[in-house]
């Protein structure tokens, strides 16, 4: 599979679109999915001044999931108050699994490779990625 490298400039452009989409909509918590979602989640949290926490949910690198933490978030917040952040929606598995414990949760990603599944609430307008390529993010 061919690789496509994302530059920091592209990251900034895409993340700025996400930030503008979620400005002043009532989000009370940003949840960055480890590992790839953390750079984007930190930026969103810092710019919008919204508290952030991490959630370990690994479908590619292992079976580690923090179900207890996810259930606590579900009890503490309404669905429109928490924004889950990851770098990519590749197959949709991560979002689908999280939705089992936090139904209808809001998700944003830099790259959505399966937009037809309708799992991601917002993805930046710029579509520069080819579906058949492995994305190498700037922090990798």
PDB file of C-alpha atoms in Angstrom:
ATOM      1  CA  UNK A   1       0.000   0.000   0.000  1.00  0.00           C
ATOM      2  CA  UNK A   2       1.342   3.442  -0.896  1.00  0.00           C
ATOM      3  CA  UNK A   3       1.907   5.981   1.851  1.00  0.00           C
ATOM      4  CA  UNK A   4       0.757   9.586   1.852  1.00  0.00           C
ATOM      5  CA  UNK A   5       2.431  11.965   4.298  1.00  0.00           C
ATOM      6  CA  UNK A   6       0.388  14.713   5.902  1.00  0.00           C
ATOM      7  CA  UNK A   7       2.337  17.881   6.612  1.00  0.00           C
ATOM      8  CA  UNK A   8       1.958  20.042   9.716  1.00  0.00           C
ATOM      9  CA  UNK A   9       0.489  22.744   7.452  1.00  0.00           C
ATOM     10  CA  UNK A  10      -2.218  20.328   6.281  1.00  0.00           C
ATOM     11  CA  UNK A  11      -2.864  19.273   9.881  1.00  0.00           C
ATOM     12  CA  UNK A  12      -3.287  22.920  10.888  1.00  0.00           C
ATOM     13  CA  UNK A  13      -5.631  23.652   7.979  1.00  0.00           C
ATOM     14  CA  UNK A  14      -7.827  20.627   8.681  1.00  0.00           C
ATOM     15  CA  UNK A  15      -7.830  21.062  12.461  1.00  0.00           C
ATOM     16  CA  UNK A  16      -8.729  24.752  12.122  1.00  0.00           C
ATOM     17  CA  UNK A  17     -11.818  23.741  10.120  1.00  0.00           C
ATOM     18  CA  UNK A  18     -12.809  21.328  12.879  1.00  0.00           C
ATOM     19  CA  UNK A  19     -12.298  23.988  15.552  1.00  0.00           C
ATOM     20  CA  UNK A  20     -14.499  26.484  13.708  1.00  0.00           C
ATOM     21  CA  UNK A  21     -17.217  23.852  13.283  1.00  0.00           C
ATOM     22  CA  UNK A  22     -17.352  23.175  17.049  1.00  0.00           C
ATOM     23  CA  UNK A  23     -16.874  26.737  18.330  1.00  0.00           C
ATOM     24  CA  UNK A  24     -19.747  27.841  20.625  1.00  0.00           C
ATOM     25  CA  UNK A  25     -21.880  24.699  20.274  1.00  0.00           C
ATOM     26  CA  UNK A  26     -21.953  23.704  23.953  1.00  0.00           C
ATOM     27  CA  UNK A  27     -19.273  21.033  24.111  1.00  0.00           C
ATOM     28  CA  UNK A  28     -18.127  20.519  27.695  1.00  0.00           C
ATOM     29  CA  UNK A  29     -15.547  17.733  27.241  1.00  0.00           C
ATOM     30  CA  UNK A  30     -13.080  16.753  24.527  1.00  0.00           C
ATOM     31  CA  UNK A  31     -12.092  13.075  24.534  1.00  0.00           C
ATOM     32  CA  UNK A  32      -8.915  12.254  22.638  1.00  0.00           C
ATOM     33  CA  UNK A  33      -8.559   8.645  21.569  1.00  0.00           C
ATOM     34  CA  UNK A  34      -5.071   7.332  22.204  1.00  0.00           C
ATOM     35  CA  UNK A  35      -2.788   7.464  20.434  1.00  0.00           C
ATOM     36  CA  UNK A  36      -3.544   9.125  17.123  1.00  0.00           C
ATOM     37  CA  UNK A  37      -6.344  11.400  18.283  1.00  0.00           C
ATOM     38  CA  UNK A  38      -4.286  13.145  20.938  1.00  0.00           C
ATOM     39  CA  UNK A  39      -2.546  15.858  18.872  1.00  0.00           C
ATOM     40  CA  UNK A  40      -5.878  16.974  17.389  1.00  0.00           C
ATOM     41  CA  UNK A  41      -7.727  16.720  20.717  1.00  0.00           C
ATOM     42  CA  UNK A  42      -5.078  18.810  22.498  1.00  0.00           C
ATOM     43  CA  UNK A  43      -5.278  21.518  19.853  1.00  0.00           C
ATOM     44  CA  UNK A  44      -9.095  21.632  19.948  1.00  0.00           C
ATOM     45  CA  UNK A  45      -9.071  21.702  23.748  1.00  0.00           C
ATOM     46  CA  UNK A  46      -6.484  24.483  23.932  1.00  0.00           C
ATOM     47  CA  UNK A  47      -8.025  26.713  21.280  1.00  0.00           C
ATOM     48  CA  UNK A  48     -11.615  26.335  22.491  1.00  0.00           C
ATOM     49  CA  UNK A  49     -10.754  26.255  26.207  1.00  0.00           C
ATOM     50  CA  UNK A  50     -12.631  22.997  26.769  1.00  0.00           C
ATOM     51  CA  UNK A  51     -11.302  20.388  29.240  1.00  0.00           C
ATOM     52  CA  UNK A  52      -9.873  17.258  27.669  1.00  0.00           C
ATOM     53  CA  UNK A  53      -9.286  13.721  28.747  1.00  0.00           C
ATOM     54  CA  UNK A  54      -7.944  10.656  27.008  1.00  0.00           C
ATOM     55  CA  UNK A  55      -9.578   7.352  26.276  1.00  0.00           C
ATOM     56  CA  UNK A  56      -7.557   4.247  25.513  1.00  0.00           C
ATOM     57  CA  UNK A  57      -9.378   2.391  22.757  1.00  0.00           C
ATOM     58  CA  UNK A  58      -7.183   0.287  20.522  1.00  0.00           C
ATOM     59  CA  UNK A  59      -8.659  -1.840  17.795  1.00  0.00           C
ATOM     60  CA  UNK A  60      -5.486  -1.951  15.696  1.00  0.00           C
ATOM     61  CA  UNK A  61      -2.718  -2.308  18.295  1.00  0.00           C
ATOM     62  CA  UNK A  62      -4.512  -4.527  20.783  1.00  0.00           C
ATOM     63  CA  UNK A  63      -7.715  -5.050  22.694  1.00  0.00           C
ATOM     64  CA  UNK A  64      -7.275  -2.399  25.386  1.00  0.00           C
ATOM     65  CA  UNK A  65     -10.471  -0.453  26.043  1.00  0.00           C
ATOM     66  CA  UNK A  66     -11.466   1.752  28.935  1.00  0.00           C
ATOM     67  CA  UNK A  67     -15.132   0.779  29.084  1.00  0.00           C
ATOM     68  CA  UNK A  68     -15.569   1.982  32.682  1.00  0.00           C
ATOM     69  CA  UNK A  69     -14.294   5.459  31.801  1.00  0.00           C
ATOM     70  CA  UNK A  70     -16.565   5.560  28.763  1.00  0.00           C
ATOM     71  CA  UNK A  71     -19.615   4.585  30.811  1.00  0.00           C
ATOM     72  CA  UNK A  72     -18.796   7.308  33.376  1.00  0.00           C
ATOM     73  CA  UNK A  73     -18.643   9.887  30.582  1.00  0.00           C
ATOM     74  CA  UNK A  74     -21.990   8.658  29.297  1.00  0.00           C
ATOM     75  CA  UNK A  75     -23.577   9.150  32.740  1.00  0.00           C
ATOM     76  CA  UNK A  76     -21.981  12.564  33.337  1.00  0.00           C
ATOM     77  CA  UNK A  77     -22.696  14.256  29.991  1.00  0.00           C
ATOM     78  CA  UNK A  78     -25.356  14.507  27.327  1.00  0.00           C
ATOM     79  CA  UNK A  79     -24.399  13.249  23.865  1.00  0.00           C
ATOM     80  CA  UNK A  80     -24.050  16.783  22.479  1.00  0.00           C
ATOM     81  CA  UNK A  81     -21.651  17.834  25.265  1.00  0.00           C
ATOM     82  CA  UNK A  82     -18.804  15.389  24.513  1.00  0.00           C
ATOM     83  CA  UNK A  83     -16.698  15.387  21.375  1.00  0.00           C
ATOM     84  CA  UNK A  84     -14.655  12.267  20.664  1.00  0.00           C
ATOM     85  CA  UNK A  85     -11.571  12.985  18.564  1.00  0.00           C
ATOM     86  CA  UNK A  86      -9.415  10.642  16.510  1.00  0.00           C
ATOM     87  CA  UNK A  87      -7.044  11.179  13.613  1.00  0.00           C
ATOM     88  CA  UNK A  88      -8.728   8.819  11.156  1.00  0.00           C
ATOM     89  CA  UNK A  89     -11.823   6.725  10.637  1.00  0.00           C
ATOM     90  CA  UNK A  90     -10.343   3.904   8.612  1.00  0.00           C
ATOM     91  CA  UNK A  91     -12.856   1.057   8.921  1.00  0.00           C
ATOM     92  CA  UNK A  92     -15.320   2.552  11.405  1.00  0.00           C
ATOM     93  CA  UNK A  93     -14.684  -0.147  13.995  1.00  0.00           C
ATOM     94  CA  UNK A  94     -13.473   2.168  16.792  1.00  0.00           C
ATOM     95  CA  UNK A  95     -16.453   4.515  16.472  1.00  0.00           C
ATOM     96  CA  UNK A  96     -18.907   1.618  16.214  1.00  0.00           C
ATOM     97  CA  UNK A  97     -17.518   0.020  19.367  1.00  0.00           C
ATOM     98  CA  UNK A  98     -17.597   3.282  21.341  1.00  0.00           C
ATOM     99  CA  UNK A  99     -21.181   3.859  20.204  1.00  0.00           C
ATOM    100  CA  UNK A 100     -22.142   0.615  21.943  1.00  0.00           C
ATOM    101  CA  UNK A 101     -21.312   2.255  25.293  1.00  0.00           C
ATOM    102  CA  UNK A 102     -22.032   5.897  24.416  1.00  0.00           C
ATOM    103  CA  UNK A 103     -24.807   5.742  21.788  1.00  0.00           C
ATOM    104  CA  UNK A 104     -24.928   8.580  19.260  1.00  0.00           C
ATOM    105  CA  UNK A 105     -21.691  10.099  20.562  1.00  0.00           C
ATOM    106  CA  UNK A 106     -20.233  12.951  18.511  1.00  0.00           C
ATOM    107  CA  UNK A 107     -17.043  12.175  16.578  1.00  0.00           C
ATOM    108  CA  UNK A 108     -14.636  14.215  14.524  1.00  0.00           C
ATOM    109  CA  UNK A 109     -11.577  13.076  12.612  1.00  0.00           C
ATOM    110  CA  UNK A 110      -9.061  14.578  10.225  1.00  0.00           C
ATOM    111  CA  UNK A 111      -9.642  11.840   7.644  1.00  0.00           C
ATOM    112  CA  UNK A 112     -12.815   9.766   7.129  1.00  0.00           C
ATOM    113  CA  UNK A 113     -12.130   6.897   4.745  1.00  0.00           C
ATOM    114  CA  UNK A 114     -15.663   5.499   5.036  1.00  0.00           C
ATOM    115  CA  UNK A 115     -17.973   8.551   4.877  1.00  0.00           C
ATOM    116  CA  UNK A 116     -20.786   6.409   3.470  1.00  0.00           C
ATOM    117  CA  UNK A 117     -21.114   4.766   6.915  1.00  0.00           C
ATOM    118  CA  UNK A 118     -22.149   8.100   8.456  1.00  0.00           C
ATOM    119  CA  UNK A 119     -20.205   7.498  11.676  1.00  0.00           C
ATOM    120  CA  UNK A 120     -18.310  10.801  11.786  1.00  0.00           C
ATOM    121  CA  UNK A 121     -20.281  13.935  12.605  1.00  0.00           C
ATOM    122  CA  UNK A 122     -17.776  16.318  11.071  1.00  0.00           C
ATOM    123  CA  UNK A 123     -14.778  15.895   8.797  1.00  0.00           C
ATOM    124  CA  UNK A 124     -12.980  18.881   7.246  1.00  0.00           C
ATOM    125  CA  UNK A 125     -14.106  19.936   3.776  1.00  0.00           C
ATOM    126  CA  UNK A 126     -10.728  19.433   2.116  1.00  0.00           C
ATOM    127  CA  UNK A 127     -10.576  15.915   0.689  1.00  0.00           C
ATOM    128  CA  UNK A 128      -6.951  15.403  -0.271  1.00  0.00           C
ATOM    129  CA  UNK A 129      -6.550  11.772   0.731  1.00  0.00           C
ATOM    130  CA  UNK A 130      -6.796   8.741  -1.522  1.00  0.00           C
ATOM    131  CA  UNK A 131      -8.742   5.873   0.034  1.00  0.00           C
ATOM    132  CA  UNK A 132      -6.177   3.271  -0.981  1.00  0.00           C
ATOM    133  CA  UNK A 133      -3.236   4.947   0.754  1.00  0.00           C
ATOM    134  CA  UNK A 134      -1.774   4.649   4.228  1.00  0.00           C
ATOM    135  CA  UNK A 135      -1.749   8.084   5.871  1.00  0.00           C
ATOM    136  CA  UNK A 136       1.428   9.059   7.718  1.00  0.00           C
ATOM    137  CA  UNK A 137       0.545  11.861  10.127  1.00  0.00           C
ATOM    138  CA  UNK A 138       3.129  14.550  10.976  1.00  0.00           C
ATOM    139  CA  UNK A 139       3.699  13.273  14.531  1.00  0.00           C
ATOM    140  CA  UNK A 140       4.489   9.743  13.327  1.00  0.00           C
TER     141      UNK A 140
END
